[in-house]
mmCIF file of C-alpha atoms in Angstrom:
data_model
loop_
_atom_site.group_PDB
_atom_site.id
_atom_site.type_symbol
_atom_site.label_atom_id
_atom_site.label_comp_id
_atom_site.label_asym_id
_atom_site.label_seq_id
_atom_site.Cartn_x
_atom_site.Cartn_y
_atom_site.Cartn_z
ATOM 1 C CA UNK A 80 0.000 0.000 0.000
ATOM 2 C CA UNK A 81 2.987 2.337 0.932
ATOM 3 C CA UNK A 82 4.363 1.789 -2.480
ATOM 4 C CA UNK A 83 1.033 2.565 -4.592
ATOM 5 C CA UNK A 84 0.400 5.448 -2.648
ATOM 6 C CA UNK A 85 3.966 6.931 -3.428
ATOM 7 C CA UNK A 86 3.661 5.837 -6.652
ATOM 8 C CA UNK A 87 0.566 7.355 -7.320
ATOM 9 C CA UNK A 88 1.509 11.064 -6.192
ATOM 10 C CA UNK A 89 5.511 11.004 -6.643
ATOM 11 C CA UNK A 90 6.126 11.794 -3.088
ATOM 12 C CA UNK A 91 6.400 10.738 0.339
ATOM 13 C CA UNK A 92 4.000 8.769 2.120
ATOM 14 C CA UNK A 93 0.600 10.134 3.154
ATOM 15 C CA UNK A 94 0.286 10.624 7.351
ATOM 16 C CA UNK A 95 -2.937 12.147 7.309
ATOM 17 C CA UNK A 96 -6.202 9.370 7.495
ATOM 18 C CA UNK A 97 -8.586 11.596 5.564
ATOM 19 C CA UNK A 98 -6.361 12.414 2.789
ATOM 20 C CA UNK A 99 -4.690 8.599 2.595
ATOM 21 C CA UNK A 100 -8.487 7.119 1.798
ATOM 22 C CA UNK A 101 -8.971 9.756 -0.046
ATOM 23 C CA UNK A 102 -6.350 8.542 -2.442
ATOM 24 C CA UNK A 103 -6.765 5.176 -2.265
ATOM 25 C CA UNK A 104 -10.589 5.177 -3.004
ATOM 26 C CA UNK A 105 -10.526 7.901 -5.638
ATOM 27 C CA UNK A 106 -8.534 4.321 -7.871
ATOM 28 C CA UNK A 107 -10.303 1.989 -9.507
ATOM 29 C CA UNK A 108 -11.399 -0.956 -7.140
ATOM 30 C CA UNK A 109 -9.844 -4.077 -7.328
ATOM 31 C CA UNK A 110 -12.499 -6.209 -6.225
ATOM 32 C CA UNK A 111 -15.898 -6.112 -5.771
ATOM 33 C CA UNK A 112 -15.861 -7.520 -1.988
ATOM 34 C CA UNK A 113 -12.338 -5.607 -1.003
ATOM 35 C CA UNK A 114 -11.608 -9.129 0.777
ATOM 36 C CA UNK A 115 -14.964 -9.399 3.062
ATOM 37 C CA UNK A 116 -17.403 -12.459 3.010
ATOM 38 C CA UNK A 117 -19.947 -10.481 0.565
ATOM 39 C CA UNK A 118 -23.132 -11.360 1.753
ATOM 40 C CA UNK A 119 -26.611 -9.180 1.424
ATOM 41 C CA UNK A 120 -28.163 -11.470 3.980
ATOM 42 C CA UNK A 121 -27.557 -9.504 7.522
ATOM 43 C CA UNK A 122 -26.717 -13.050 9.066
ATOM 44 C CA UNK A 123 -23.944 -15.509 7.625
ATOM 45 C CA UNK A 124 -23.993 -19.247 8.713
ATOM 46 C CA UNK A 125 -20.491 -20.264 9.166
ATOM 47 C CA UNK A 126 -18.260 -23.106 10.048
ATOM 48 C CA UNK A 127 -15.070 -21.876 12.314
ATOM 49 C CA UNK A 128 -12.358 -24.373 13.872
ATOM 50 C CA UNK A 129 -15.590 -26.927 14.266
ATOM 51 C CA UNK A 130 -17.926 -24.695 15.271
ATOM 52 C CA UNK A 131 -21.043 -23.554 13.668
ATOM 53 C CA UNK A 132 -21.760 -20.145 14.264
ATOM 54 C CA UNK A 133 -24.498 -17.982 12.994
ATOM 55 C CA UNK A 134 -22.958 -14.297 12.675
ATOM 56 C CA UNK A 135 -24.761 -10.801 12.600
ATOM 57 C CA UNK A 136 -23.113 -8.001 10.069
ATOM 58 C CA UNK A 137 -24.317 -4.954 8.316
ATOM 59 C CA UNK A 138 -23.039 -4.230 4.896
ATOM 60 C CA UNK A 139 -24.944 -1.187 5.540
ATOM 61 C CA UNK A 140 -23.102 0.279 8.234
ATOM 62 C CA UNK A 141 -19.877 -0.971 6.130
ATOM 63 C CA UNK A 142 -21.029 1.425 3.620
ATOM 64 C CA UNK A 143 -22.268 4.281 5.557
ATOM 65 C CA UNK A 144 -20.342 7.637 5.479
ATOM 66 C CA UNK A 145 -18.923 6.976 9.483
ATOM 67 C CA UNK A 146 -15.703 9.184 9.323
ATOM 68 C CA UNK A 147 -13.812 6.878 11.926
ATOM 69 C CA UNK A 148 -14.134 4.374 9.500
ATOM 70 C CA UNK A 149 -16.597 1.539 9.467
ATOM 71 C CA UNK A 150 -14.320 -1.625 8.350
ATOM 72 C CA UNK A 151 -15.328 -3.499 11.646
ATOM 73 C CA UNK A 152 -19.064 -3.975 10.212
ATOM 74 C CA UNK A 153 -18.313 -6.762 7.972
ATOM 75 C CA UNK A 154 -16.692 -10.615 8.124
ATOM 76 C CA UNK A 155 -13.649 -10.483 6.402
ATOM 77 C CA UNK A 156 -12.480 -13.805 4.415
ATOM 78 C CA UNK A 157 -9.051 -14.081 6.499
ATOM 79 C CA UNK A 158 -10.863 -14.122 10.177
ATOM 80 C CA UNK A 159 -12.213 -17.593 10.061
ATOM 81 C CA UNK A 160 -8.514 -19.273 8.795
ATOM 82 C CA UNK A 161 -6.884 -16.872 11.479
ATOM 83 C CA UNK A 162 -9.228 -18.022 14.362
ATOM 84 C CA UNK A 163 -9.267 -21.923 13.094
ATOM 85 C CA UNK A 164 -5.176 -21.072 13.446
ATOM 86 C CA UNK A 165 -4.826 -19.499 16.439
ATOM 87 C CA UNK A 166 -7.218 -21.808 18.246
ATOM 88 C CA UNK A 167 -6.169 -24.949 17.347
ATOM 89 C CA UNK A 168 -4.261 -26.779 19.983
ATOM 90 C CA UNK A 169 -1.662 -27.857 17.423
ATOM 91 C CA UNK A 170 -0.231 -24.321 16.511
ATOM 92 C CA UNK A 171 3.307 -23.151 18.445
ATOM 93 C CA UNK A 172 1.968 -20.892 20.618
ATOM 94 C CA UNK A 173 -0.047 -23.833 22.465
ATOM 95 C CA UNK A 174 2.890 -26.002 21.524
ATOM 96 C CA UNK A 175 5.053 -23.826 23.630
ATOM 97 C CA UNK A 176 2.865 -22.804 25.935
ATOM 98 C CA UNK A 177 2.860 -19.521 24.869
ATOM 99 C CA UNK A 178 -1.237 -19.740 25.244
ATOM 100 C CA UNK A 179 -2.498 -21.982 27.858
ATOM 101 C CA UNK A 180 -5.446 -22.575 29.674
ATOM 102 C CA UNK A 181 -4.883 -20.070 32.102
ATOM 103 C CA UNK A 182 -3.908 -17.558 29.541
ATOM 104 C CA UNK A 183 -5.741 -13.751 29.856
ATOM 105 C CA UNK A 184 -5.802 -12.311 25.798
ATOM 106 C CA UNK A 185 -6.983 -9.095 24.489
ATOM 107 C CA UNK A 186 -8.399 -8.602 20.929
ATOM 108 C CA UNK A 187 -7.784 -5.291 18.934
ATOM 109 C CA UNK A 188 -10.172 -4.186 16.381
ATOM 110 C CA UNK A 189 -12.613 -7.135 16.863
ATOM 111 C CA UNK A 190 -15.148 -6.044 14.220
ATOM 112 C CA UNK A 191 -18.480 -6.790 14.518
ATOM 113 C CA UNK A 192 -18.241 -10.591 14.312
ATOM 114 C CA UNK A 193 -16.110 -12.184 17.134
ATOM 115 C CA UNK A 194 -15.590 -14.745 15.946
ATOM 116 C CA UNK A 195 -11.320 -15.187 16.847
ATOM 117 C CA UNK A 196 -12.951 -14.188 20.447
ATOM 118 C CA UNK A 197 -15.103 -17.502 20.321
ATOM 119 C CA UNK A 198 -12.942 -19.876 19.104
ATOM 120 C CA UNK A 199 -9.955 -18.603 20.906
ATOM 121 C CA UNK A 200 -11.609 -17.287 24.125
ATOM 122 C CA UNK A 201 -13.088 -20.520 25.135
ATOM 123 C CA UNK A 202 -9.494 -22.212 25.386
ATOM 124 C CA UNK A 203 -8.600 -19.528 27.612
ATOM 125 C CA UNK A 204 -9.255 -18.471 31.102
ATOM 126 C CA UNK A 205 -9.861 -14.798 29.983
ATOM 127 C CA UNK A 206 -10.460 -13.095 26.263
ATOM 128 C CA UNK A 207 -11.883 -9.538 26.051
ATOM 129 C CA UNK A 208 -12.546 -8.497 22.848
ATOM 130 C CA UNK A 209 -12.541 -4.198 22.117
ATOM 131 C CA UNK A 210 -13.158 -1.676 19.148
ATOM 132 C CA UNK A 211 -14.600 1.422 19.077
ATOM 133 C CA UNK A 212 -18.364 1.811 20.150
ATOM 134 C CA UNK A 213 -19.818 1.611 16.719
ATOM 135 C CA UNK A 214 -19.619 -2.087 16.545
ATOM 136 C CA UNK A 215 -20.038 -3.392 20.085
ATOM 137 C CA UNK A 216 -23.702 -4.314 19.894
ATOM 138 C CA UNK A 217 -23.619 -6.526 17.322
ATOM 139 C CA UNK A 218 -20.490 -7.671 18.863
ATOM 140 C CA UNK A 219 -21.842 -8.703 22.032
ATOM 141 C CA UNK A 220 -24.702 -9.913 20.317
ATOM 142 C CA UNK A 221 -22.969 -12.780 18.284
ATOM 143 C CA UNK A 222 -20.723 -13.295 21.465
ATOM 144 C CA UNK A 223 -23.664 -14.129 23.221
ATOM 145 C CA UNK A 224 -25.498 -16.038 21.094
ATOM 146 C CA UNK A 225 -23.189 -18.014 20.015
ATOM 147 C CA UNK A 226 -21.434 -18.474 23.232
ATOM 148 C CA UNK A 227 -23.132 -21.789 24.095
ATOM 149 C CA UNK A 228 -21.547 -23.370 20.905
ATOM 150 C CA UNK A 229 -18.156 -22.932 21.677
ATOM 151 C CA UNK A 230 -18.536 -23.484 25.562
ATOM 152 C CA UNK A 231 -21.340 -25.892 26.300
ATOM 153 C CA UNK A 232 -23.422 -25.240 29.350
ATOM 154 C CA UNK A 233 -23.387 -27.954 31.702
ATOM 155 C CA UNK A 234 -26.455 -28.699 32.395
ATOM 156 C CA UNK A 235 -26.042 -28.898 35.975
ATOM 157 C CA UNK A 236 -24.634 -25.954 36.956
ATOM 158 C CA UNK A 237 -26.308 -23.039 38.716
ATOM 159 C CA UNK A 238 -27.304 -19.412 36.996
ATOM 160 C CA UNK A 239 -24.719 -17.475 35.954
ATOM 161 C CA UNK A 240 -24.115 -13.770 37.209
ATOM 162 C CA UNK A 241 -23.001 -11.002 34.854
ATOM 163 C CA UNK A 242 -20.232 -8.908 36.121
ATOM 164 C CA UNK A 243 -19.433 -5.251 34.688
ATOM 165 C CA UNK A 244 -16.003 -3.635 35.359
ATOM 166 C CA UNK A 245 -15.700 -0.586 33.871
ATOM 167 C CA UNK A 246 -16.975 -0.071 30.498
ATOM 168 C CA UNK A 247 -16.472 -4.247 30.269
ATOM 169 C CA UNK A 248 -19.691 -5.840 29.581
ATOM 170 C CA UNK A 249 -20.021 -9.748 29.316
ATOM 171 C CA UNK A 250 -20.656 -11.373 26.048
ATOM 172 C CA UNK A 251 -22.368 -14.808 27.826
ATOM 173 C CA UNK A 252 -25.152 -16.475 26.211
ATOM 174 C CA UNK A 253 -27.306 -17.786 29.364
ATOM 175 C CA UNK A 254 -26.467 -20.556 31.672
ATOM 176 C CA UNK A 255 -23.218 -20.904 33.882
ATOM 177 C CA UNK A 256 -20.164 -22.732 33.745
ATOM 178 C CA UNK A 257 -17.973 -20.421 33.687
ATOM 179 C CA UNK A 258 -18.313 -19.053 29.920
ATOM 180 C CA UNK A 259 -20.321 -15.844 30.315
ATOM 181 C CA UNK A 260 -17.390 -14.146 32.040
ATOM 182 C CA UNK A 261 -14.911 -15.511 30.052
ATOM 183 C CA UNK A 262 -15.330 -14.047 26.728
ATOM 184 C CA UNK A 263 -16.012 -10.014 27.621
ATOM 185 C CA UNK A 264 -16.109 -6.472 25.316
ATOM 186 C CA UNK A 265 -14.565 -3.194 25.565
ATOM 187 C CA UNK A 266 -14.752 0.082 23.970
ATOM 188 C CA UNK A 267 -11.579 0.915 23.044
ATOM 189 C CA UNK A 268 -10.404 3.353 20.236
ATOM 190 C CA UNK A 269 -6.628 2.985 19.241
ATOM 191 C CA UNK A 270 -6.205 6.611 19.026
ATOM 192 C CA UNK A 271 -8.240 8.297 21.641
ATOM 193 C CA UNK A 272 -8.357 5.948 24.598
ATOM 194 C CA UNK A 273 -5.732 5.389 27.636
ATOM 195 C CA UNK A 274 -5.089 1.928 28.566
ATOM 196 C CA UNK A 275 -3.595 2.637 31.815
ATOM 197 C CA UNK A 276 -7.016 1.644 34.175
ATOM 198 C CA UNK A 277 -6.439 -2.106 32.132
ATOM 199 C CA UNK A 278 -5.345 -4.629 33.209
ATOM 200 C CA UNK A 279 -2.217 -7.023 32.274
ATOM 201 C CA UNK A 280 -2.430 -9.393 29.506
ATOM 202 C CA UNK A 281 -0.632 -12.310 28.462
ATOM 203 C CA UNK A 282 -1.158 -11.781 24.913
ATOM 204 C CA UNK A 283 -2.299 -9.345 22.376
ATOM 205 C CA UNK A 284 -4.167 -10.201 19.271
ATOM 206 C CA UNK A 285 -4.963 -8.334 16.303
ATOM 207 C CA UNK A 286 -6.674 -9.613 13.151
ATOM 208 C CA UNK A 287 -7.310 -8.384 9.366
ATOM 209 C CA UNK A 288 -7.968 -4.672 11.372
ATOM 210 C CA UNK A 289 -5.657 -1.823 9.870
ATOM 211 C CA UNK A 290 -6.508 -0.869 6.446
ATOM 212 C CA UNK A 291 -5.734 2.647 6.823
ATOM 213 C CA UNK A 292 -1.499 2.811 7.136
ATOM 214 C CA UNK A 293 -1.523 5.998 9.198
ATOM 215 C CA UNK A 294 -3.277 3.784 11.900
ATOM 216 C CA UNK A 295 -0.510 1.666 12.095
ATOM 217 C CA UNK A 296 1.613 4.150 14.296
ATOM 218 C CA UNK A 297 -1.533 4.206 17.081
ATOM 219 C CA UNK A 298 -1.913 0.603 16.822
ATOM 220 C CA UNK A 299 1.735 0.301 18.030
ATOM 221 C CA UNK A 300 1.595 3.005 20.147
ATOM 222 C CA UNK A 301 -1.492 0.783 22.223
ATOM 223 C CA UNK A 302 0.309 -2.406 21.677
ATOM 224 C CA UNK A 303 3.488 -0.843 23.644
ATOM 225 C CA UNK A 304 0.976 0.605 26.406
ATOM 226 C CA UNK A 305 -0.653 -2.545 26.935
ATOM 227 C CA UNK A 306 2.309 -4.702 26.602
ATOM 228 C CA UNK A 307 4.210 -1.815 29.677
ATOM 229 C CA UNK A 308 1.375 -3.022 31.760
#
């Protein structure tokens, strides 16, 4: 992307956001789905690292005219071969124990979909899942309703409590067990939001969630913030 863009105007790179996409979508499009899982139906049935999930998006809100951008709306084609990656018990980070059961993760730029929170989050003891505020609802939504697929309820355990810490809310899907506070959201914008008040993590994960290149210096500005925690 660096190279077309200096390519295209004979100069250095492009820092501002506005004027970047500005240059990039004023070219003729590539491809009709930019990489996303085109679908008009709001709902896409989809098979993830053995789990069948039924996922909410909105190609509408991908294509509204939301300045901060509105790439988190839609289920990109690389998220389910990331999350079938990342999750499967054969990979080197649960090889190495890198990731282990008692692991605490956080997700940047989860999108709308969650699903590398599902599959991931129920291996782990913690996985909270942010982006900016635009896409937590249906965010929480698929979390919760899908939540009993990747964490089965057992069927004799008692109900389940929802617990809120800070702007945190749970993404459970009924019952108890210990899934709905496993898998939790959080509003967090790369380049607005302090990460001070969180807390320590043993891993970060980001998927398929900088288009833009002058967000890559706030992305790594959060990454080093969280990782000084």
């Amino acid at each position: 992307m660096r190279s077309l863009i200096t390519e295209i105007l004979a100069t250095e790179p492009i820092l501002d956001p506005e004027e970047e996409a500005f240059v990039v979508f004023s070219q003729d499009i590539p491809s009709q789905s930019l990489g996303f899982i085109d679908s008009q139906d709001p709902t896409l049935e989809i098979t993830v690292a053995g789990h069948d999930l039924v996922i909410h998006h909105s190609k509408g809100l991908l294509t509204s005219n939301r300045s901060e951008g509105t790439t988190g709306a839609m289920v990109w084609k690389v998220t389910p071969l990331f999350a079938t990656w990342i999750s499967s018990p054969t990979n080197f980070l649960f090889t190495n124990q890198l990731i282990t059961p008692s692991s605490t993760i956080l997700e940047l730029g989860a999108g709308v979909s969650g699903i590398v929170a599902l599959c991931l989050g129920s291996r782990v003891a913690s996985y909270t899942a942010t982006d900016q505020d635009y896409v937590l609802k249906l965010l929480r939504q698929n979390i919760a309703e899908n939540l009993g697929t990747v964490i089965p309820v057992k069927k004799n355990s008692g109900r389940g409590s929802k617990k809120h810490q800070g702007h945190s809310k749970s993404g459970g899907g009924g019952g108890g067990g210990g899934g709905i506070d496993r898998i939790t959201t959080l509003e967090l914008d790369w380049e607005t939001d302090a990460t001070f008040h969180l807390n320590p993590v043993d891993m970060i994960v980001a998927c398929d969630c900088v288009y833009n290149e002058a967000l890559v210096e706030p992305l790594n500005a959060t990454c080093a913030a969280l990782s000084a925690t």
